[in-house]
Amino acid sequence: MYTFIISILLLVLGYVFYGYFVERTFGADARRETPCYTKQDGVDYIPMPTWKVYLIQFLNIAGTGPIFGAIQGILFGPAAYLWIVFGCIFGGAVHDYMSGMLSLRKDGASLPELVHAELGRTAHIIILLFALVLMILVGAVFVTTPATLLGTMTTSWGEWGTPLVWTCVIFAYYILATLLPIDKVIGRIYPLFGIALLIMAGGVLYGIFAQQGALPEITGAFANHHPNSALPLFPALFITIACGAISGFHATQSPMMARCMKNERLGRPVFYGAMITEGLVALIWAAAAIKFADSLNVEGDTPYQRLLTAMTNPETGKMNPAIIVNQICNSWLGTVGAVLAVLGVVAAPITSGDTALRSARLITADFLHLPQGRIWQRILLSAPLFALVFLLMFVNFDILWRYFGWVNQSLSMITLWTITVWLARQHKLYVITLLPAIVMTMVCITYICIAPEGFQLPPLWGYAIGAAVTLTSIAVFVLTVVLKEKNKLTPQQP
Amino acid sequence: MKRILKSSWLPWALLLVGTAFYVYYGVEWGAWLENLPNLLIYIVIILALYWALRKKEQLTDGDHKE
C-alpha cells in the first residue's frame, strides 16, 4: 500500500514541479496569440473554455488504454508502478506537453507536419503512414469491439439489439463527430464522459482503500512476475503499458486541442496535466486489478497468476481485461459501478475511435494543404477514410492489430526525437526529451527484434541491435544537430 | 462522360473494391442479406465523396472563369 500511495504523491508532485520546469524550458508565453484566434474557422479552430479543453484532451488520450493496458501491465509485477510513475512524469507528460505546444506554436499543425519541419521529408512520409494506419485501425477496431459488446448486452431487444445495428449506430456517430465542428458533438459529449471516467477511477480508488487485502510493494520490482510472458520485462512492459506512461497516439490527438486553446500558459494543465491524470487512472486500475484478483478464489499461487486466470476468457483462451473491469465495478461499486463499467468498456473505445478518424482527416488535410471550412471539403477527405474503415471491418485484421502496440510506441519515439531536434535548434535544454527518446528507441528496436510478431531473435541479439541503433541515433543527432548549432553560435575567425 | 470518369476515379475505384469485398465475403459466409445494410452505408459514403468531388470541380471551374 505504501508504494501505491507514494506513487500517487509522486505523480502529483511531478505535475507541480517537473511540469513547471518543462513549461519554463519550452518558454510558454501568455501574450502570444493562439491559433484558435488567428485561424478561427468555426470548425476545427474554435476557442473553448479551459475546463472543456482539459476534459476533451483527457478523454482523447485516455480511451481504454489506462484501464486495459494498466491491468495487463501489472501482471509483470510492481515494476509497472515504476514505469507508470516515472514514465508518465519524465516521458509521457513531457511528450504530450511538448508535442501539443509545438503544434500550438505552429498554428495547430498535425504531427507529421511537425516531424517534416524538424526531421525532413523521409521521416515525414514514414510518420504520415504510421499515423494514418494507426488512426484507421483504431477507427475500425473501435467500431466492431463496442458494437459486439453492445450486441451481447442488448440481446433482449430482438432485431434492434444486434451487433449489425450497433455497428451502423456507432459508425453514424463517427461520421458526425468527424465532420461537424468540434464544439457541436465532441465538445458537448466528451466533458460528460471525461467526468464519468474520473468518477469511475475515484470509486475504484475508494475501493482500494476500503476493501480487505494487501497490495504488492516495491520490493522485487525488477523481477518479472508475469505468469505467461514469453518476453523479458524490458521491453515487454514498456509496450504493454502505453497510455498511462507514454503513448505515441497522444501526439496525434494533441493538435486537435491545440487549435482550441486560448492561451499558451494553459498548456501545462491541458497537456501535461491530462497525461498526469491518465497516469493516476492507470495506477489506480493496476492496483485495483491486483488487489481484486488476490481476493478471488481462482486457480493460481500468486496474485499475478490469479489475475491472469480471472481475466482469461474460458471459451477463447484469450486475455480480456474487460472481464476484470466488469467484476471490479460490479462488486466494489454496486449498481452505479455496473453503469460505469459499461461506460469504461463501451464509451471509452468509442471516444477513441471518433477522434482517431477526426485526426486522420486533419492529418490528411495538413498534408494536402486543403482547407476544411466547408462541409464538402471535409467530406472529400473523410469519405475515403470512412470507406477504408468500412472495408477493414469485413476483414479479420488480427495480424495487423498485433503490431498496434509497437507502432504506437514507435510513433512516440519519432515524436520525442522531433521535439529533441526542435529544442536543440532553439538552444533550449533538449536533454528533457533526449533521455526519453533514448529509452523509447531502445524499447522499440529491442521489442521488434525479439517479439513473437517481430523477428523472434534471441533476447541478447535484440538488446545488442537495440543498443546499436540507439547509439547510432544519438551519434546522428549530435553530428547533424548539436554540433551544427554549436558552430552557428561560435564566432567565425577571419 | 470521359471527363466525369477522369475527375471521379476514386469513388468508382472504391465502389469496385467494396463490391468485390461484398461478393467475396457474401460467398464465403453465405450471408448476403445480413451484410446488405453495410453495403448500403458504404454506397452512401461513396455518393457523398462523389458529391464533394463534383462540388470541388464546379468551384474550380468557377475560379477559372473568373
Coordinates of C-alpha atoms in Angstrom, one line a residue:
Chain A
M1 CA 0.0 0.0 0.0
Y2 CA 2.9 2.4 0.8
T3 CA 4.3 2.0 -2.7
F4 CA 0.8 2.9 -4.2
I5 CA 0.4 6.0 -2.0
I6 CA 3.9 7.2 -2.7
S7 CA 3.3 6.6 -6.4
I8 CA 0.2 8.8 -6.3
L9 CA 2.1 11.6 -4.4
L10 CA 5.0 11.4 -6.9
L11 CA 2.6 11.9 -9.8
V12 CA 1.1 15.0 -8.2
L13 CA 4.5 16.4 -7.2
G14 CA 5.7 15.7 -10.8
Y15 CA 2.9 17.8 -12.2
V16 CA 3.7 20.7 -9.8
F17 CA 7.5 20.8 -10.0
Y18 CA 8.6 19.0 -13.1
G19 CA 5.6 20.3 -15.1
Y20 CA 6.6 23.8 -14.1
F21 CA 10.2 23.1 -15.1
V22 CA 9.2 21.7 -18.5
E23 CA 6.9 24.8 -19.1
R24 CA 9.8 27.1 -18.3
T25 CA 12.1 25.2 -20.7
F26 CA 9.6 25.5 -23.5
G27 CA 9.0 29.1 -22.8
A28 CA 5.2 29.4 -22.8
D29 CA 4.2 32.9 -23.5
A30 CA 0.8 34.1 -22.3
R31 CA 0.9 37.2 -24.6
R32 CA 1.3 35.2 -27.8
E33 CA -1.9 34.8 -29.8
T34 CA -3.0 31.2 -30.2
P35 CA -4.3 29.6 -33.5
C36 CA -7.9 29.4 -32.2
Y37 CA -8.0 33.2 -32.7
T38 CA -5.5 33.7 -35.6
K39 CA -7.0 30.9 -37.7
Q40 CA -10.6 30.7 -36.3
D41 CA -12.8 28.9 -38.8
G42 CA -15.7 27.7 -36.7
V43 CA -14.9 24.0 -37.4
D44 CA -11.5 22.9 -36.1
Y45 CA -10.2 26.2 -34.8
I46 CA -12.6 27.4 -32.1
P47 CA -11.8 29.0 -28.7
M48 CA -13.2 26.8 -25.9
P49 CA -13.2 27.0 -22.1
T50 CA -10.1 25.5 -20.5
W51 CA -12.0 23.0 -18.3
K52 CA -13.7 21.7 -21.5
V53 CA -10.4 21.5 -23.4
Y54 CA -8.8 19.7 -20.5
L55 CA -11.6 17.1 -20.2
I56 CA -11.6 16.6 -24.0
Q57 CA -7.8 16.2 -24.1
F58 CA -8.0 13.7 -21.2
L59 CA -10.7 11.6 -22.9
N60 CA -9.0 11.9 -26.3
I61 CA -5.8 10.4 -24.9
A62 CA -7.4 8.0 -22.3
G63 CA -9.9 5.7 -24.0
T64 CA -9.4 2.2 -22.8
G65 CA -5.6 2.5 -22.6
P66 CA -5.1 3.5 -19.0
I67 CA -7.6 0.8 -17.9
F68 CA -6.9 -2.2 -20.0
G69 CA -3.1 -1.6 -20.6
A70 CA -2.5 -1.0 -16.9
I71 CA -4.4 -4.2 -15.9
Q72 CA -2.3 -6.2 -18.4
G73 CA 0.8 -4.4 -17.3
I74 CA 0.5 -5.1 -13.6
L75 CA 0.9 -8.8 -14.5
F76 CA 4.6 -8.0 -14.8
G77 CA 4.8 -7.0 -11.1
P78 CA 5.5 -3.8 -9.2
A79 CA 7.8 -2.7 -12.0
A80 CA 4.5 -1.5 -13.6
Y81 CA 4.2 1.1 -10.8
L82 CA 7.7 2.4 -11.5
W83 CA 7.0 2.6 -15.3
I84 CA 3.7 4.4 -14.8
V85 CA 5.1 7.0 -12.4
F86 CA 8.5 7.7 -13.9
G87 CA 7.4 7.0 -17.5
C88 CA 4.5 9.5 -17.0
I89 CA 6.4 12.3 -15.3
F90 CA 9.6 12.2 -17.4
G91 CA 8.3 10.6 -20.6
G92 CA 4.6 10.7 -21.4
A93 CA 3.7 14.1 -19.9
V94 CA 6.8 15.8 -21.4
H95 CA 6.0 14.1 -24.8
D96 CA 2.4 15.3 -24.7
Y97 CA 3.2 18.8 -23.5
M98 CA 6.0 19.4 -26.0
S99 CA 4.1 17.9 -29.0
G100 CA 0.9 19.9 -28.1
M101 CA 2.8 23.1 -27.5
L102 CA 4.8 22.7 -30.7
S103 CA 1.6 22.2 -32.6
L104 CA 0.2 25.3 -30.8
R105 CA 3.2 27.4 -31.9
K106 CA 2.9 26.1 -35.5
D107 CA -0.8 27.1 -36.0
G108 CA -2.2 23.7 -34.8
A109 CA -0.1 21.7 -37.2
S110 CA -0.6 17.9 -37.2
L111 CA 2.2 15.6 -36.0
P112 CA 3.5 14.6 -39.5
E113 CA 3.9 18.3 -40.3
L114 CA 5.9 18.9 -37.1
V115 CA 8.1 15.9 -38.0
H116 CA 8.6 17.3 -41.5
A117 CA 9.9 20.6 -40.2
E118 CA 12.5 19.0 -37.9
L119 CA 13.4 15.6 -39.3
G120 CA 12.9 16.1 -43.1
R121 CA 10.8 14.5 -45.8
T122 CA 11.6 10.8 -45.4
A123 CA 10.7 10.9 -41.7
H124 CA 7.6 12.9 -42.7
I125 CA 6.3 10.2 -45.1
I126 CA 7.1 7.4 -42.6
I127 CA 5.2 9.1 -39.7
L128 CA 2.4 10.1 -42.1
L129 CA 1.9 6.4 -43.0
F130 CA 2.4 5.2 -39.4
A131 CA -0.1 7.8 -38.1
L132 CA -2.8 7.1 -40.8
V133 CA -2.6 3.3 -40.4
L134 CA -2.8 3.7 -36.7
M135 CA -5.8 6.1 -36.9
I136 CA -7.7 3.9 -39.4
L137 CA -7.0 0.7 -37.4
V138 CA -8.2 2.4 -34.2
G139 CA -11.3 3.6 -36.0
A140 CA -12.1 0.1 -37.3
V141 CA -11.4 -1.8 -34.1
F142 CA -13.4 0.7 -32.0
V143 CA -16.4 0.3 -34.2
T144 CA -16.5 -3.5 -34.1
T145 CA -15.5 -4.1 -30.5
P146 CA -18.1 -1.9 -28.8
A147 CA -20.7 -2.9 -31.3
T148 CA -20.2 -6.6 -30.5
L149 CA -20.2 -5.8 -26.7
L150 CA -23.4 -3.8 -27.0
G151 CA -24.9 -6.5 -29.2
T152 CA -24.4 -9.1 -26.4
M153 CA -25.8 -6.7 -23.8
T154 CA -29.0 -5.9 -25.7
T155 CA -30.0 -9.4 -27.0
S156 CA -33.4 -8.9 -25.3
W157 CA -34.1 -6.0 -27.7
G158 CA -34.6 -8.5 -30.6
E159 CA -33.7 -7.3 -34.0
W160 CA -32.8 -3.9 -32.7
G161 CA -30.1 -5.2 -30.4
T162 CA -27.8 -7.0 -32.9
P163 CA -24.1 -6.1 -33.5
L164 CA -25.0 -5.0 -37.0
V165 CA -27.5 -2.3 -35.8
W166 CA -24.9 -1.1 -33.2
T167 CA -22.2 -1.0 -35.9
C168 CA -24.5 1.3 -38.0
V169 CA -25.2 3.5 -35.0
I170 CA -21.6 3.8 -33.9
F171 CA -20.5 4.4 -37.5
A172 CA -23.1 7.1 -38.0
Y173 CA -21.8 8.8 -34.8
Y174 CA -18.2 8.6 -36.0
I175 CA -19.2 10.3 -39.3
L176 CA -20.9 13.2 -37.4
A177 CA -18.0 13.5 -34.9
T178 CA -15.5 13.7 -37.8
L179 CA -17.4 16.1 -40.0
L180 CA -19.2 18.5 -37.6
P181 CA -17.5 21.4 -35.9
I182 CA -15.6 20.3 -32.7
D183 CA -17.9 22.2 -30.3
K184 CA -21.0 20.6 -31.8
V185 CA -20.6 16.9 -30.9
I186 CA -17.2 16.3 -29.2
G187 CA -17.3 19.5 -27.2
R188 CA -20.7 18.5 -25.7
I189 CA -20.3 14.8 -25.2
Y190 CA -16.7 14.5 -24.1
P191 CA -16.7 16.5 -20.9
L192 CA -19.6 14.3 -19.6
F193 CA -17.7 11.1 -20.5
G194 CA -14.5 12.5 -19.1
I195 CA -16.1 13.3 -15.8
A196 CA -17.7 9.9 -15.7
L197 CA -14.3 8.2 -16.3
L198 CA -12.8 10.2 -13.4
I199 CA -15.7 9.3 -11.1
M200 CA -15.2 5.7 -12.0
A201 CA -11.5 5.9 -11.1
G202 CA -12.4 7.8 -7.9
G203 CA -14.8 5.0 -6.9
V204 CA -12.2 2.3 -7.6
L205 CA -9.7 4.3 -5.6
Y206 CA -12.1 4.3 -2.7
G207 CA -12.5 0.5 -3.2
I208 CA -8.7 0.0 -3.0
F209 CA -8.6 1.6 0.5
A210 CA -12.0 0.2 1.7
Q211 CA -11.5 -3.5 0.6
Q212 CA -9.6 -6.0 2.6
G213 CA -6.3 -7.3 1.3
A214 CA -2.7 -6.2 0.5
L215 CA -1.1 -4.5 -2.4
P216 CA 2.3 -5.5 -3.8
E217 CA 5.2 -3.3 -2.6
I218 CA 8.2 -2.1 -4.4
T219 CA 10.4 -5.0 -3.2
G220 CA 11.1 -7.3 -6.1
A221 CA 10.2 -4.6 -8.6
F222 CA 12.8 -5.6 -11.1
A223 CA 11.7 -9.3 -11.3
N224 CA 9.3 -10.4 -14.0
H225 CA 6.2 -11.8 -12.2
H226 CA 4.2 -12.3 -15.4
P227 CA 2.9 -15.9 -15.3
N228 CA 2.7 -16.3 -19.1
S229 CA 5.1 -13.9 -20.7
A230 CA 7.5 -15.2 -23.4
L231 CA 9.3 -11.9 -23.3
P232 CA 11.5 -10.2 -20.7
L233 CA 10.3 -7.3 -18.6
F234 CA 12.3 -5.0 -20.7
P235 CA 10.9 -4.3 -23.3
A236 CA 7.6 -6.1 -22.9
L237 CA 6.3 -3.9 -20.0
F238 CA 7.1 -0.7 -21.9
I239 CA 5.0 -1.7 -24.9
T240 CA 2.1 -3.2 -22.8
I241 CA 1.6 0.0 -20.7
A242 CA 1.5 2.8 -23.2
C243 CA -1.4 5.0 -22.2
G244 CA -0.7 5.9 -18.5
A245 CA 3.1 6.1 -19.1
I246 CA 3.9 7.2 -22.7
S247 CA 1.9 6.7 -25.9
G248 CA 2.5 8.0 -29.5
F249 CA -1.2 8.1 -30.1
H250 CA -1.4 11.2 -27.9
A251 CA 0.7 13.3 -30.2
T252 CA -1.8 12.7 -33.0
Q253 CA -4.6 13.9 -30.7
S254 CA -3.0 17.0 -29.1
P255 CA -3.2 19.2 -32.2
M256 CA -7.0 19.0 -32.0
M257 CA -6.9 20.8 -28.6
A258 CA -4.0 23.0 -29.6
R259 CA -6.5 24.5 -32.1
C260 CA -9.0 25.3 -29.3
M261 CA -6.7 26.7 -26.5
K262 CA -7.0 30.4 -25.6
N263 CA -3.6 30.9 -24.1
E264 CA -0.1 29.2 -24.2
R265 CA 0.1 29.1 -20.4
L266 CA -2.8 26.7 -20.4
G267 CA -0.6 24.0 -22.0
R268 CA 0.6 22.7 -18.6
P269 CA -2.9 21.9 -17.2
V270 CA -4.2 20.7 -20.6
F271 CA -1.3 18.6 -22.0
Y272 CA 0.9 17.9 -19.0
G273 CA -2.0 17.7 -16.6
A274 CA -4.2 15.4 -18.7
M275 CA -1.3 13.0 -19.0
I276 CA -0.6 13.0 -15.3
T277 CA -4.4 12.4 -14.7
E278 CA -4.2 9.5 -17.1
G279 CA -1.2 8.2 -15.1
L280 CA -3.2 8.4 -11.9
V281 CA -6.1 6.5 -13.6
A282 CA -3.6 3.8 -14.8
L283 CA -2.1 3.5 -11.4
I284 CA -5.5 3.1 -9.7
W285 CA -6.6 0.4 -12.2
A286 CA -3.3 -1.5 -11.9
A287 CA -3.5 -1.6 -8.1
A288 CA -7.3 -2.4 -8.1
A289 CA -6.8 -5.3 -10.5
I290 CA -4.1 -6.9 -8.5
K291 CA -5.9 -6.4 -5.2
F292 CA -9.2 -7.7 -6.5
A293 CA -7.5 -10.8 -8.1
D294 CA -5.8 -11.6 -4.8
S295 CA -9.1 -11.9 -3.1
L296 CA -10.6 -14.2 -5.8
N297 CA -11.0 -17.9 -5.3
V298 CA -9.5 -18.9 -8.6
E299 CA -6.6 -21.1 -9.8
G300 CA -3.1 -19.7 -9.1
D301 CA -0.4 -19.4 -6.4
T302 CA 0.4 -15.8 -6.8
P303 CA -1.9 -12.7 -7.3
Y304 CA -0.5 -12.4 -10.8
Q305 CA -1.5 -15.9 -11.7
R306 CA -4.9 -15.4 -10.2
L307 CA -5.4 -12.1 -12.2
L308 CA -4.4 -13.9 -15.4
T309 CA -6.9 -16.7 -14.7
A310 CA -9.6 -14.3 -13.8
M311 CA -9.3 -12.2 -17.0
T312 CA -8.8 -15.1 -19.4
N313 CA -11.9 -15.9 -21.4
P314 CA -12.5 -19.6 -20.9
E315 CA -14.1 -20.1 -24.3
T316 CA -11.4 -18.4 -26.4
G317 CA -8.5 -18.7 -24.1
K318 CA -7.6 -15.1 -24.8
M319 CA -6.9 -12.4 -22.2
N320 CA -9.7 -9.9 -21.9
P321 CA -9.2 -7.1 -19.2
A322 CA -12.9 -6.1 -19.7
I323 CA -13.9 -9.1 -17.6
I324 CA -11.9 -7.9 -14.6
V325 CA -13.2 -4.2 -15.1
N326 CA -16.7 -5.5 -15.1
Q327 CA -16.2 -7.6 -12.0
I328 CA -14.4 -4.8 -10.0
C329 CA -17.1 -2.3 -10.9
N330 CA -20.0 -4.6 -10.0
S331 CA -18.6 -5.9 -6.8
W332 CA -16.9 -2.8 -5.4
L333 CA -19.3 -0.1 -6.7
G334 CA -22.7 -1.8 -7.0
T335 CA -25.4 -0.6 -9.4
V336 CA -23.6 2.7 -10.1
G337 CA -20.5 0.6 -10.8
A338 CA -22.3 -1.5 -13.3
V339 CA -23.3 1.6 -15.3
L340 CA -19.7 2.9 -15.1
A341 CA -18.4 -0.4 -16.3
V342 CA -20.5 -0.1 -19.4
L343 CA -19.0 3.4 -19.8
G344 CA -15.5 2.0 -19.4
V345 CA -15.7 -0.8 -21.8
V346 CA -18.1 0.7 -24.4
A347 CA -17.9 4.5 -24.3
A348 CA -14.2 4.8 -23.8
P349 CA -13.3 2.9 -27.0
I350 CA -15.9 4.9 -28.9
T351 CA -14.4 8.2 -27.8
S352 CA -11.0 7.0 -29.1
G353 CA -12.4 5.8 -32.4
D354 CA -14.2 9.1 -33.3
T355 CA -11.2 11.3 -32.6
A356 CA -8.9 8.9 -34.4
L357 CA -10.9 9.5 -37.5
R358 CA -11.1 13.2 -37.0
S359 CA -7.3 13.3 -36.5
A360 CA -6.9 11.3 -39.7
R361 CA -8.9 13.9 -41.6
L362 CA -6.8 16.7 -40.1
I363 CA -3.5 15.0 -40.8
T364 CA -4.6 14.4 -44.5
A365 CA -5.8 18.0 -44.8
D366 CA -2.5 19.3 -43.5
F367 CA -0.5 17.1 -45.8
L368 CA -2.6 18.0 -48.9
H369 CA -2.9 21.7 -47.8
L370 CA -6.7 21.5 -48.2
P371 CA -8.8 24.0 -46.1
Q372 CA -11.6 22.4 -44.1
G373 CA -14.0 25.3 -43.7
R374 CA -16.7 23.9 -46.0
I375 CA -18.6 20.6 -45.5
W376 CA -17.8 19.3 -48.9
Q377 CA -14.1 19.9 -48.2
R378 CA -14.4 17.7 -45.1
I379 CA -16.3 15.0 -46.9
L380 CA -13.7 15.0 -49.7
L381 CA -11.1 13.8 -47.2
S382 CA -13.2 11.9 -44.8
A383 CA -15.2 9.7 -47.2
P384 CA -12.2 7.7 -48.5
L385 CA -11.1 7.2 -44.8
F386 CA -14.6 6.0 -43.9
A387 CA -14.6 3.7 -46.9
L388 CA -11.3 2.2 -45.7
V389 CA -12.5 1.7 -42.2
F390 CA -15.7 0.1 -43.6
L391 CA -13.7 -2.4 -45.7
L392 CA -11.4 -3.2 -42.8
M393 CA -14.5 -4.2 -40.8
F394 CA -15.1 -7.0 -43.2
V395 CA -11.6 -8.4 -42.7
N396 CA -10.1 -10.3 -39.8
F397 CA -7.3 -7.8 -39.1
D398 CA -5.8 -9.6 -36.0
I399 CA -2.5 -9.9 -37.8
L400 CA -2.3 -6.1 -38.3
W401 CA -3.7 -5.3 -34.8
R402 CA -0.8 -7.3 -33.2
Y403 CA 1.5 -4.5 -34.3
F404 CA -0.6 -1.8 -32.7
G405 CA 1.4 -1.5 -29.5
W406 CA 4.8 -1.4 -31.3
V407 CA 3.6 1.1 -34.0
N408 CA 2.1 3.3 -31.2
Q409 CA 5.4 3.3 -29.2
S410 CA 7.4 3.9 -32.4
L411 CA 5.3 6.9 -33.0
S412 CA 6.2 8.2 -29.6
M413 CA 9.9 7.5 -30.3
I414 CA 9.8 9.6 -33.5
T415 CA 7.9 12.4 -31.8
L416 CA 10.4 12.6 -29.0
W417 CA 13.3 12.8 -31.5
T418 CA 11.4 15.5 -33.4
I419 CA 11.0 17.6 -30.2
T420 CA 14.6 17.0 -29.2
V421 CA 15.8 18.3 -32.5
W422 CA 13.5 21.4 -32.2
L423 CA 14.7 22.1 -28.6
A424 CA 18.3 21.8 -29.7
R425 CA 17.8 24.1 -32.7
Q426 CA 16.1 26.6 -30.4
H427 CA 19.1 26.3 -28.0
K428 CA 16.8 25.1 -25.2
L429 CA 17.5 22.2 -22.7
Y430 CA 17.0 19.3 -25.1
V431 CA 18.1 16.6 -22.5
I432 CA 14.5 16.6 -21.1
T433 CA 13.3 14.8 -24.3
L434 CA 16.6 13.3 -25.4
L435 CA 16.6 10.8 -22.4
P436 CA 13.0 9.5 -23.0
A437 CA 13.8 9.4 -26.8
I438 CA 16.8 7.2 -26.0
V439 CA 14.8 4.9 -23.8
M440 CA 12.0 4.5 -26.3
T441 CA 14.4 3.9 -29.2
M442 CA 15.9 1.0 -27.2
V443 CA 12.4 -0.3 -26.3
C444 CA 11.0 -0.2 -29.8
I445 CA 14.0 -1.7 -31.6
T446 CA 14.6 -4.4 -29.0
Y447 CA 10.9 -5.3 -28.9
I448 CA 10.5 -5.8 -32.7
C449 CA 13.8 -7.9 -32.8
I450 CA 12.6 -10.4 -30.1
A451 CA 8.8 -10.3 -30.2
P452 CA 6.7 -13.2 -31.5
E453 CA 5.2 -10.9 -34.1
G454 CA 8.6 -9.5 -34.9
F455 CA 11.9 -11.1 -35.9
Q456 CA 11.9 -13.6 -33.0
L457 CA 15.6 -13.2 -32.3
P458 CA 17.2 -14.3 -29.0
P459 CA 16.9 -11.5 -26.4
L460 CA 20.6 -11.0 -26.3
W461 CA 20.7 -10.2 -30.0
G462 CA 17.7 -7.9 -29.6
Y463 CA 19.4 -6.0 -26.8
A464 CA 22.6 -5.7 -28.9
I465 CA 20.8 -4.4 -32.0
G466 CA 18.6 -2.1 -29.9
A467 CA 21.8 -0.6 -28.2
A468 CA 23.5 -0.3 -31.6
V469 CA 20.5 1.6 -33.2
T470 CA 20.2 3.8 -30.1
L471 CA 23.8 4.7 -30.1
T472 CA 23.7 5.4 -33.9
S473 CA 20.6 7.7 -33.4
I474 CA 22.5 9.6 -30.7
A475 CA 25.6 10.0 -32.9
V476 CA 23.5 11.2 -35.8
F477 CA 21.7 13.7 -33.6
V478 CA 25.0 15.0 -32.1
L479 CA 26.7 15.3 -35.5
T480 CA 23.8 16.7 -37.5
V481 CA 22.1 19.0 -35.0
V482 CA 24.1 19.6 -31.8
L483 CA 27.5 20.4 -33.5
K484 CA 25.9 22.3 -36.3
E485 CA 24.1 24.5 -33.8
K486 CA 27.3 25.0 -31.8
N487 CA 29.1 26.1 -34.9
K488 CA 26.5 28.6 -35.6
L489 CA 27.0 30.1 -32.2
T490 CA 30.8 30.2 -32.4
P491 CA 32.0 33.4 -34.0
Q492 CA 33.8 32.7 -37.3
Q493 CA 37.6 33.5 -37.3
P494 CA 38.5 36.0 -40.1
Chain B
M1 CA -18.5 11.0 -69.7
K2 CA -14.8 10.7 -70.1
R3 CA -14.3 13.9 -68.0
I4 CA -16.6 12.6 -65.2
L5 CA -14.7 9.3 -65.2
K6 CA -11.3 11.1 -65.0
S7 CA -12.3 13.5 -62.3
S8 CA -14.1 10.9 -60.1
W9 CA -12.0 7.8 -60.4
L10 CA -11.6 7.4 -56.7
P11 CA -15.4 6.8 -55.9
W12 CA -15.5 4.4 -58.8
A13 CA -12.4 2.5 -57.6
L14 CA -13.8 2.4 -54.0
L15 CA -17.1 1.2 -55.3
L16 CA -15.5 -1.6 -57.2
V17 CA -13.3 -2.7 -54.3
G18 CA -16.3 -2.6 -51.9
T19 CA -18.5 -4.6 -54.3
A20 CA -15.6 -7.2 -54.7
F21 CA -15.4 -7.4 -50.9
Y22 CA -19.1 -7.8 -50.6
V23 CA -19.3 -10.5 -53.2
Y24 CA -16.2 -12.4 -51.8
Y25 CA -17.4 -12.3 -48.2
G26 CA -21.0 -12.9 -49.2
V27 CA -19.9 -16.1 -50.9
E28 CA -17.7 -17.1 -48.1
W29 CA -20.2 -16.5 -45.3
G30 CA -23.4 -17.2 -47.3
A31 CA -24.8 -14.1 -45.6
W32 CA -25.6 -11.7 -48.4
L33 CA -28.7 -10.1 -46.9
E34 CA -27.2 -9.7 -43.4
N35 CA -24.4 -7.6 -45.0
L36 CA -26.7 -5.6 -47.2
P37 CA -27.0 -2.7 -44.7
N38 CA -23.2 -2.5 -44.6
L39 CA -23.1 -2.2 -48.4
L40 CA -25.8 0.4 -48.4
I41 CA -23.9 2.6 -45.9
Y42 CA -20.8 2.1 -48.0
I43 CA -22.6 3.3 -51.1
V44 CA -23.9 6.4 -49.2
I45 CA -20.3 7.2 -48.3
I46 CA -19.2 6.8 -51.9
L47 CA -22.1 9.0 -53.1
A48 CA -21.0 11.7 -50.6
L49 CA -17.5 11.5 -51.9
Y50 CA -18.8 11.8 -55.5
W51 CA -20.8 14.9 -54.5
A52 CA -17.8 16.5 -52.8
L53 CA -15.7 16.0 -55.9
R54 CA -18.4 17.4 -58.2
K55 CA -18.7 20.4 -55.8
K56 CA -14.9 20.9 -55.9
E57 CA -15.0 20.7 -59.7
Q58 CA -17.8 23.2 -60.0
L59 CA -15.9 25.7 -57.8
T60 CA -12.6 25.2 -59.6
D61 CA -14.4 25.8 -62.9
G62 CA -15.9 29.0 -61.4
D63 CA -12.4 30.1 -60.4
H64 CA -11.1 29.6 -64.0
K65 CA -14.0 31.6 -65.5
E66 CA -13.2 34.5 -63.1

